[in-house]
PDB file of C-alpha atoms and ligand atoms in Angstrom:
ATOM      1  CA  MET A  75     141.308  49.785  61.911  1.00  0.00           C
ATOM      2  CA  THR A  76     143.014  52.241  64.240  1.00  0.00           C
ATOM      3  CA  THR A  77     141.080  53.866  67.049  1.00  0.00           C
ATOM      4  CA  PRO A  78     140.498  57.497  66.129  1.00  0.00           C
ATOM      5  CA  ARG A  79     142.156  60.024  68.414  1.00  0.00           C
ATOM      6  CA  MET A  80     139.246  61.838  69.908  1.00  0.00           C
ATOM      7  CA  ALA A  81     139.151  65.608  70.272  1.00  0.00           C
ATOM      8  CA  PRO A  82     136.915  66.718  73.189  1.00  0.00           C
ATOM      9  CA  SER A  83     134.427  68.312  70.792  1.00  0.00           C
ATOM     10  CA  LEU A  84     134.192  64.991  68.961  1.00  0.00           C
ATOM     11  CA  ALA A  85     134.121  62.798  72.068  1.00  0.00           C
ATOM     12  CA  LYS A  86     131.133  64.823  73.277  1.00  0.00           C
ATOM     13  CA  ARG A  87     129.049  63.223  70.518  1.00  0.00           C
ATOM     14  CA  PHE A  88     129.419  59.796  72.048  1.00  0.00           C
ATOM     15  CA  ARG A  89     128.355  60.374  75.648  1.00  0.00           C
ATOM     16  CA  SER A  90     124.592  60.105  75.325  1.00  0.00           C
ATOM     17  CA  GLY A  91     124.506  56.878  77.316  1.00  0.00           C
ATOM     18  CA  ARG A  92     122.899  54.876  74.487  1.00  0.00           C
ATOM     19  CA  VAL A  93     124.378  53.603  71.234  1.00  0.00           C
ATOM     20  CA  SER A  94     121.298  54.651  69.250  1.00  0.00           C
ATOM     21  CA  LEU A  95     121.659  58.276  70.373  1.00  0.00           C
ATOM     22  CA  ASP A  96     125.443  58.240  69.884  1.00  0.00           C
ATOM     23  CA  PHE A  97     124.731  57.046  66.345  1.00  0.00           C
ATOM     24  CA  ALA A  98     122.266  59.932  65.859  1.00  0.00           C
ATOM     25  CA  HIS A  99     125.060  62.320  66.822  1.00  0.00           C
ATOM     26  CA  THR A 100     127.164  61.358  63.803  1.00  0.00           C
ATOM     27  CA  ALA A 101     124.830  63.559  61.723  1.00  0.00           C
ATOM     28  CA  ALA A 102     125.158  67.182  60.702  1.00  0.00           C
ATOM     29  CA  THR A 103     121.989  69.080  61.595  1.00  0.00           C
ATOM     30  CA  ASP A 104     120.762  72.660  61.825  1.00  0.00           C
ATOM     31  CA  GLU A 105     120.735  72.416  65.622  1.00  0.00           C
ATOM     32  CA  TRP A 106     124.422  71.831  66.117  1.00  0.00           C
ATOM     33  CA  ILE A 107     127.537  73.020  64.346  1.00  0.00           C
ATOM     34  CA  GLU A 108     129.260  69.639  64.169  1.00  0.00           C
ATOM     35  CA  PRO A 109     130.081  68.206  60.728  1.00  0.00           C
ATOM     36  CA  GLU A 110     128.680  65.024  59.145  1.00  0.00           C
ATOM     37  CA  LEU A 111     130.776  62.000  60.108  1.00  0.00           C
ATOM     38  CA  ILE A 112     129.256  59.337  57.851  1.00  0.00           C
ATOM     39  CA  GLY A 113     129.628  60.678  54.330  1.00  0.00           C
ATOM     40  CA  ASP A 114     131.020  57.579  52.674  1.00  0.00           C
ATOM     41  CA  ALA A 115     131.716  53.883  53.235  1.00  0.00           C
ATOM     42  CA  ALA A 116     134.960  54.548  55.111  1.00  0.00           C
ATOM     43  CA  GLY A 117     133.162  56.923  57.479  1.00  0.00           C
ATOM     44  CA  LEU A 118     130.426  54.356  57.949  1.00  0.00           C
ATOM     45  CA  GLU A 119     132.904  51.628  58.882  1.00  0.00           C
ATOM     46  CA  ARG A 120     134.844  53.904  61.188  1.00  0.00           C
ATOM     47  CA  TRP A 121     132.010  55.567  63.080  1.00  0.00           C
ATOM     48  CA  LEU A 122     129.601  52.639  63.313  1.00  0.00           C
ATOM     49  CA  GLY A 123     132.590  50.733  64.672  1.00  0.00           C
ATOM     50  CA  HIS A 124     133.264  53.480  67.179  1.00  0.00           C
ATOM     51  CA  VAL A 125     129.658  53.724  68.369  1.00  0.00           C
ATOM     52  CA  LEU A 126     129.376  49.931  68.692  1.00  0.00           C
ATOM     53  CA  ARG A 127     132.945  49.301  69.908  1.00  0.00           C
ATOM     54  CA  PRO A 128     134.481  46.751  70.233  1.00  0.00           C
ATOM     55  CA  MET A 129     132.365  45.510  67.311  1.00  0.00           C
ATOM     56  CA  ARG A 130     134.108  45.706  63.949  1.00  0.00           C
ATOM     57  CA  ILE A 131     132.110  46.710  60.897  1.00  0.00           C
ATOM     58  CA  THR A 132     132.617  45.453  57.360  1.00  0.00           C
ATOM     59  CA  THR A 133     130.989  47.409  54.563  1.00  0.00           C
ATOM     60  CA  ALA A 134     130.133  46.019  51.156  1.00  0.00           C
ATOM     61  CA  THR A 135     132.534  48.530  49.561  1.00  0.00           C
ATOM     62  CA  PRO A 136     134.444  46.968  46.657  1.00  0.00           C
ATOM     63  CA  ALA A 137     138.191  46.807  47.399  1.00  0.00           C
ATOM     64  CA  GLY A 138     140.199  49.549  45.774  1.00  0.00           C
ATOM     65  CA  THR A 139     137.513  52.214  45.866  1.00  0.00           C
ATOM     66  CA  ARG A 140     137.819  52.957  49.565  1.00  0.00           C
ATOM     67  CA  ASP A 141     140.172  55.905  49.869  1.00  0.00           C
ATOM     68  CA  ASN A 142     139.751  57.509  46.499  1.00  0.00           C
ATOM     69  CA  ASP A 143     137.983  60.801  47.037  1.00  0.00           C
ATOM     70  CA  ASP A 144     139.314  62.512  43.940  1.00  0.00           C
ATOM     71  CA  PRO A 145     136.284  64.182  42.367  1.00  0.00           C
ATOM     72  CA  THR A 146     137.797  63.814  38.896  1.00  0.00           C
ATOM     73  CA  THR A 147     137.428  60.049  39.147  1.00  0.00           C
ATOM     74  CA  SER A 148     133.985  59.985  40.733  1.00  0.00           C
ATOM     75  CA  ALA A 149     132.403  59.010  37.440  1.00  0.00           C
ATOM     76  CA  ASP A 150     134.708  55.984  37.232  1.00  0.00           C
ATOM     77  CA  LEU A 151     133.901  55.039  40.812  1.00  0.00           C
ATOM     78  CA  THR A 152     130.207  55.191  40.105  1.00  0.00           C
ATOM     79  CA  THR A 153     130.729  52.836  37.201  1.00  0.00           C
ATOM     80  CA  ILE A 154     132.698  50.400  39.348  1.00  0.00           C
ATOM     81  CA  ALA A 155     130.038  50.509  42.053  1.00  0.00           C
ATOM     82  CA  ASP A 156     127.264  50.045  39.498  1.00  0.00           C
ATOM     83  CA  LEU A 157     128.930  46.919  38.162  1.00  0.00           C
ATOM     84  CA  THR A 158     128.959  45.157  41.512  1.00  0.00           C
ATOM     85  CA  THR A 159     126.102  42.828  42.292  1.00  0.00           C
ATOM     86  CA  SER A 160     126.352  43.286  46.075  1.00  0.00           C
ATOM     87  CA  ALA A 161     125.040  46.359  47.888  1.00  0.00           C
ATOM     88  CA  ARG A 162     126.802  49.473  46.686  1.00  0.00           C
ATOM     89  CA  PRO A 163     128.578  51.616  49.266  1.00  0.00           C
ATOM     90  CA  THR A 164     126.123  54.411  48.679  1.00  0.00           C
ATOM     91  CA  ASP A 165     123.245  52.073  49.482  1.00  0.00           C
ATOM     92  CA  GLU A 166     124.670  51.314  52.908  1.00  0.00           C
ATOM     93  CA  VAL A 167     125.437  54.955  53.659  1.00  0.00           C
ATOM     94  CA  THR A 168     121.934  55.926  52.526  1.00  0.00           C
ATOM     95  CA  ALA A 169     120.447  53.201  54.727  1.00  0.00           C
ATOM     96  CA  ALA A 170     122.435  54.430  57.734  1.00  0.00           C
ATOM     97  CA  HIS A 171     121.260  57.990  57.096  1.00  0.00           C
ATOM     98  CA  GLU A 172     117.646  56.825  56.827  1.00  0.00           C
ATOM     99  CA  LEU A 173     117.716  54.997  60.158  1.00  0.00           C
ATOM    100  CA  ARG A 174     119.711  57.750  61.835  1.00  0.00           C
ATOM    101  CA  GLY A 175     117.264  60.459  60.744  1.00  0.00           C
ATOM    102  CA  ALA A 176     114.315  58.463  62.100  1.00  0.00           C
ATOM    103  CA  ILE A 177     116.035  57.844  65.452  1.00  0.00           C
ATOM    104  CA  LEU A 178     117.017  61.498  65.762  1.00  0.00           C
ATOM    105  CA  ARG A 179     113.515  62.815  65.034  1.00  0.00           C
ATOM    106  CA  LEU A 180     111.844  60.358  67.419  1.00  0.00           C
ATOM    107  CA  ALA A 181     114.364  61.048  70.202  1.00  0.00           C
ATOM    108  CA  ARG A 182     113.885  64.801  69.837  1.00  0.00           C
ATOM    109  CA  ILE A 183     110.112  64.493  70.042  1.00  0.00           C
ATOM    110  CA  LEU A 184     110.351  62.283  73.133  1.00  0.00           C
ATOM    111  CA  SER A 185     112.841  64.653  74.776  1.00  0.00           C
ATOM    112  CA  ARG A 186     110.392  67.535  74.412  1.00  0.00           C
ATOM    113  CA  ASP A 187     107.117  65.754  75.194  1.00  0.00           C
ATOM    114  CA  ASN A 188     106.970  62.903  77.693  1.00  0.00           C
ATOM    115  CA  ASP A 189     103.376  62.005  76.946  1.00  0.00           C
ATOM    116  CA  VAL A 190     103.365  61.994  73.158  1.00  0.00           C
ATOM    117  CA  ASP A 191     101.203  59.192  71.769  1.00  0.00           C
ATOM    118  CA  ASP A 192     101.281  60.001  68.064  1.00  0.00           C
ATOM    119  CA  LEU A 193     104.880  59.647  66.942  1.00  0.00           C
ATOM    120  CA  PRO A 194     105.465  60.016  63.186  1.00  0.00           C
ATOM    121  CA  GLY A 195     104.445  56.679  61.668  1.00  0.00           C
ATOM    122  CA  VAL A 196     107.050  56.833  58.899  1.00  0.00           C
ATOM    123  CA  ASP A 197     109.891  57.112  61.403  1.00  0.00           C
ATOM    124  CA  VAL A 198     108.455  54.393  63.634  1.00  0.00           C
ATOM    125  CA  GLU A 199     108.132  52.122  60.602  1.00  0.00           C
ATOM    126  CA  THR A 200     111.733  52.878  59.555  1.00  0.00           C
ATOM    127  CA  VAL A 201     113.130  51.944  62.974  1.00  0.00           C
ATOM    128  CA  ASN A 202     111.001  48.788  63.069  1.00  0.00           C
ATOM    129  CA  ARG A 203     112.166  47.757  59.598  1.00  0.00           C
ATOM    130  CA  TYR A 204     115.856  47.972  60.511  1.00  0.00           C
ATOM    131  CA  ALA A 205     115.225  46.266  63.862  1.00  0.00           C
ATOM    132  CA  ALA A 206     113.625  43.328  62.017  1.00  0.00           C
ATOM    133  CA  SER A 207     116.993  42.315  60.494  1.00  0.00           C
ATOM    134  CA  PRO A 208     119.016  39.829  62.540  1.00  0.00           C
ATOM    135  CA  PRO A 209     121.803  41.326  64.671  1.00  0.00           C
ATOM    136  CA  PRO A 210     125.231  39.616  64.813  1.00  0.00           C
ATOM    137  CA  ALA A 211     125.432  36.595  67.106  1.00  0.00           C
ATOM    138  CA  PRO A 212     127.118  37.368  70.433  1.00  0.00           C
ATOM    139  CA  ARG A 213     130.401  35.519  71.031  1.00  0.00           C
ATOM    140  CA  MET A 214     132.366  34.704  74.147  1.00  0.00           C
ATOM    141  CA  ALA A 215     136.109  34.281  74.670  1.00  0.00           C
ATOM    142  CA  VAL A 216     137.882  31.522  76.641  1.00  0.00           C
ATOM    143  CA  ASP A 217     138.516  33.970  79.499  1.00  0.00           C
ATOM    144  CA  GLY A 218     134.775  34.259  80.000  1.00  0.00           C
ATOM    145  CA  THR A 219     134.447  37.769  78.579  1.00  0.00           C
ATOM    146  CA  ALA A 220     132.497  38.869  75.526  1.00  0.00           C
ATOM    147  CA  ALA A 221     134.566  38.544  72.355  1.00  0.00           C
ATOM    148  CA  ALA A 222     134.617  41.250  69.717  1.00  0.00           C
ATOM    149  CA  THR A 223     132.275  40.476  66.846  1.00  0.00           C
ATOM    150  CA  THR A 224     132.449  41.494  63.225  1.00  0.00           C
ATOM    151  CA  ALA A 225     129.193  42.796  61.807  1.00  0.00           C
ATOM    152  CA  THR A 226     127.925  43.738  58.380  1.00  0.00           C
ATOM    153  CA  VAL A 227     126.256  47.134  58.042  1.00  0.00           C
ATOM    154  CA  PRO A 228     122.698  45.649  58.086  1.00  0.00           C
ATOM    155  CA  GLN A 229     123.596  43.756  61.258  1.00  0.00           C
ATOM    156  CA  ALA A 230     125.051  46.888  62.885  1.00  0.00           C
ATOM    157  CA  LEU A 231     121.995  48.949  61.905  1.00  0.00           C
ATOM    158  CA  SER A 232     119.811  46.231  63.432  1.00  0.00           C
ATOM    159  CA  VAL A 233     121.673  46.578  66.747  1.00  0.00           C
ATOM    160  CA  LEU A 234     121.161  50.352  66.675  1.00  0.00           C
ATOM    161  CA  ALA A 235     117.473  50.116  65.704  1.00  0.00           C
ATOM    162  CA  ARG A 236     116.828  47.540  68.451  1.00  0.00           C
ATOM    163  CA  ASP A 237     118.521  49.805  70.988  1.00  0.00           C
ATOM    164  CA  ALA A 238     116.263  52.650  69.840  1.00  0.00           C
ATOM    165  CA  VAL A 239     113.129  50.493  70.229  1.00  0.00           C
ATOM    166  CA  ASP A 240     114.271  49.437  73.688  1.00  0.00           C
ATOM    167  CA  LEU A 241     115.001  53.040  74.703  1.00  0.00           C
ATOM    168  CA  PHE A 242     111.883  54.616  73.202  1.00  0.00           C
ATOM    169  CA  THR A 243     109.504  52.010  74.658  1.00  0.00           C
ATOM    170  CA  GLY A 244     111.214  51.477  78.021  1.00  0.00           C
ATOM    171  CA  PRO A 245     111.281  53.328  81.342  1.00  0.00           C
ATOM    172  CA  LEU A 246     114.099  55.614  80.172  1.00  0.00           C
ATOM    173  CA  ALA A 247     112.029  57.066  77.321  1.00  0.00           C
ATOM    174  CA  HIS A 248     110.951  59.794  79.755  1.00  0.00           C
ATOM    175  CA  ARG A 249     114.579  60.483  80.572  1.00  0.00           C
ATOM    176  CA  ILE A 250     115.704  61.439  77.066  1.00  0.00           C
ATOM    177  CA  ARG A 251     116.913  65.036  77.290  1.00  0.00           C
ATOM    178  CA  GLU A 252     118.377  67.683  75.043  1.00  0.00           C
ATOM    179  CA  CYS A 253     121.434  69.504  76.401  1.00  0.00           C
ATOM    180  CA  GLU A 254     120.511  72.994  77.595  1.00  0.00           C
ATOM    181  CA  ALA A 255     123.851  74.601  76.717  1.00  0.00           C
ATOM    182  CA  ASP A 256     123.729  77.162  73.916  1.00  0.00           C
ATOM    183  CA  GLY A 257     124.506  75.669  70.521  1.00  0.00           C
ATOM    184  CA  CYS A 258     124.791  72.108  71.825  1.00  0.00           C
ATOM    185  CA  ALA A 259     121.409  70.351  71.590  1.00  0.00           C
ATOM    186  CA  PHE A 260     122.957  66.897  71.867  1.00  0.00           C
ATOM    187  CA  LEU A 261     120.690  64.245  73.297  1.00  0.00           C
ATOM    188  CA  PHE A 262     121.399  62.165  76.359  1.00  0.00           C
ATOM    189  CA  VAL A 263     119.667  59.764  78.701  1.00  0.00           C
ATOM    190  CA  ASP A 264     119.395  61.117  82.209  1.00  0.00           C
ATOM    191  CA  ALA A 265     120.086  58.086  84.380  1.00  0.00           C
ATOM    192  CA  SER A 266     120.645  60.145  87.529  1.00  0.00           C
ATOM    193  CA  ARG A 267     118.441  59.250  90.493  1.00  0.00           C
ATOM    194  CA  PRO A 268     116.646  62.635  90.762  1.00  0.00           C
ATOM    195  CA  GLY A 269     116.416  62.979  86.977  1.00  0.00           C
ATOM    196  CA  THR A 270     117.555  66.588  86.956  1.00  0.00           C
ATOM    197  CA  ARG A 271     120.592  66.388  84.660  1.00  0.00           C
ATOM    198  CA  ARG A 272     120.669  69.328  82.229  1.00  0.00           C
ATOM    199  CA  TRP A 273     123.831  68.931  80.184  1.00  0.00           C
ATOM    200  CA  CYS A 274     125.197  66.274  77.884  1.00  0.00           C
ATOM    201  CA  SER A 275     128.595  66.671  79.510  1.00  0.00           C
ATOM    202  CA  MET A 276     129.292  68.310  82.852  1.00  0.00           C
ATOM    203  CA  GLU A 277     132.958  68.891  81.953  1.00  0.00           C
ATOM    204  CA  ARG A 278     132.123  70.848  78.833  1.00  0.00           C
ATOM    205  CA  CYS A 279     128.581  72.179  78.609  1.00  0.00           C
ATOM    206  CA  GLY A 280     127.833  72.229  82.358  1.00  0.00           C
ATOM    207  CA  ASN A 281     130.986  74.080  83.285  1.00  0.00           C
ATOM    208  CA  LEU A 282     130.685  76.513  80.383  1.00  0.00           C
ATOM    209  CA  LEU A 283     127.245  77.491  81.577  1.00  0.00           C
ATOM    210  CA  LYS A 284     128.346  77.768  85.195  1.00  0.00           C
ATOM    211  CA  VAL A 285     131.268  80.008  84.240  1.00  0.00           C
ATOM    212  CA  ARG A 286     128.928  82.198  82.205  1.00  0.00           C
ATOM    213  CA  LYS A 287     126.406  82.392  85.022  1.00  0.00           C
ATOM    214  CA  HIS A 288     129.132  83.191  87.527  1.00  0.00           C
ATOM    215  CA  ARG A 289     130.422  86.010  85.298  1.00  0.00           C
ATOM    216  CA  SER A 290     126.958  87.491  84.845  1.00  0.00           C
ATOM    217  CA  THR A 291     126.341  87.542  88.608  1.00  0.00           C
ATOM    218  CA  THR A 292     129.779  88.928  89.537  1.00  0.00           C
ATOM    219  CA  THR A 293     130.127  91.537  86.772  1.00  0.00           C
ATOM    220  CA  PRO A 294     128.635  94.876  87.868  1.00  0.00           C
TER     221      PRO A 294
HETATM  222 ZN1   ZN B 316     125.919  69.752  75.628  1.00  0.00          ZN
END
């Protein structure tokens, strides 16, 4: 797999400070204009791999069906997928969307209300269910560093769900913020000492706002 060349607007999605929130940012939502990144098995492999880098992700997609997006053959692809006994690609994409939606909703609630004590039970249950699966075993290399692991989609989703549990129940749960820049709304964890960070990215959203503010105060 080649590392995707990252446009600044795309890179912005992966600066939340936590893998679970970066994963949430692969979605398309009403709050931000960014497109869906995980629409099929190839997108799942690519973007889960990016969020959890250097982990490599292997989907259960049957060989030969990966890059065929021709709508005229979709019926044939469905038949091929239906014939396989292992998890179908759509099952894994659907599972990723289910976990991602739960993480996104919970993170948004926590970013807006520090003292919430009645989170949606369905979303909590969803995160717990994915966290219950075993994550991939960590590996080390002979040079003493962590070696890249290869994970299945359930293993990768377990890592993301466990990160969400850790974030939502830990001391940084009160530091989950939504970017204040117009049309952004990306989430991030404010790890700054004073806890006054307002933007997901100073280079983009912070500066944009400062430029706008400067113009409004200097324009007669
Ligand atoms: Zn932002």
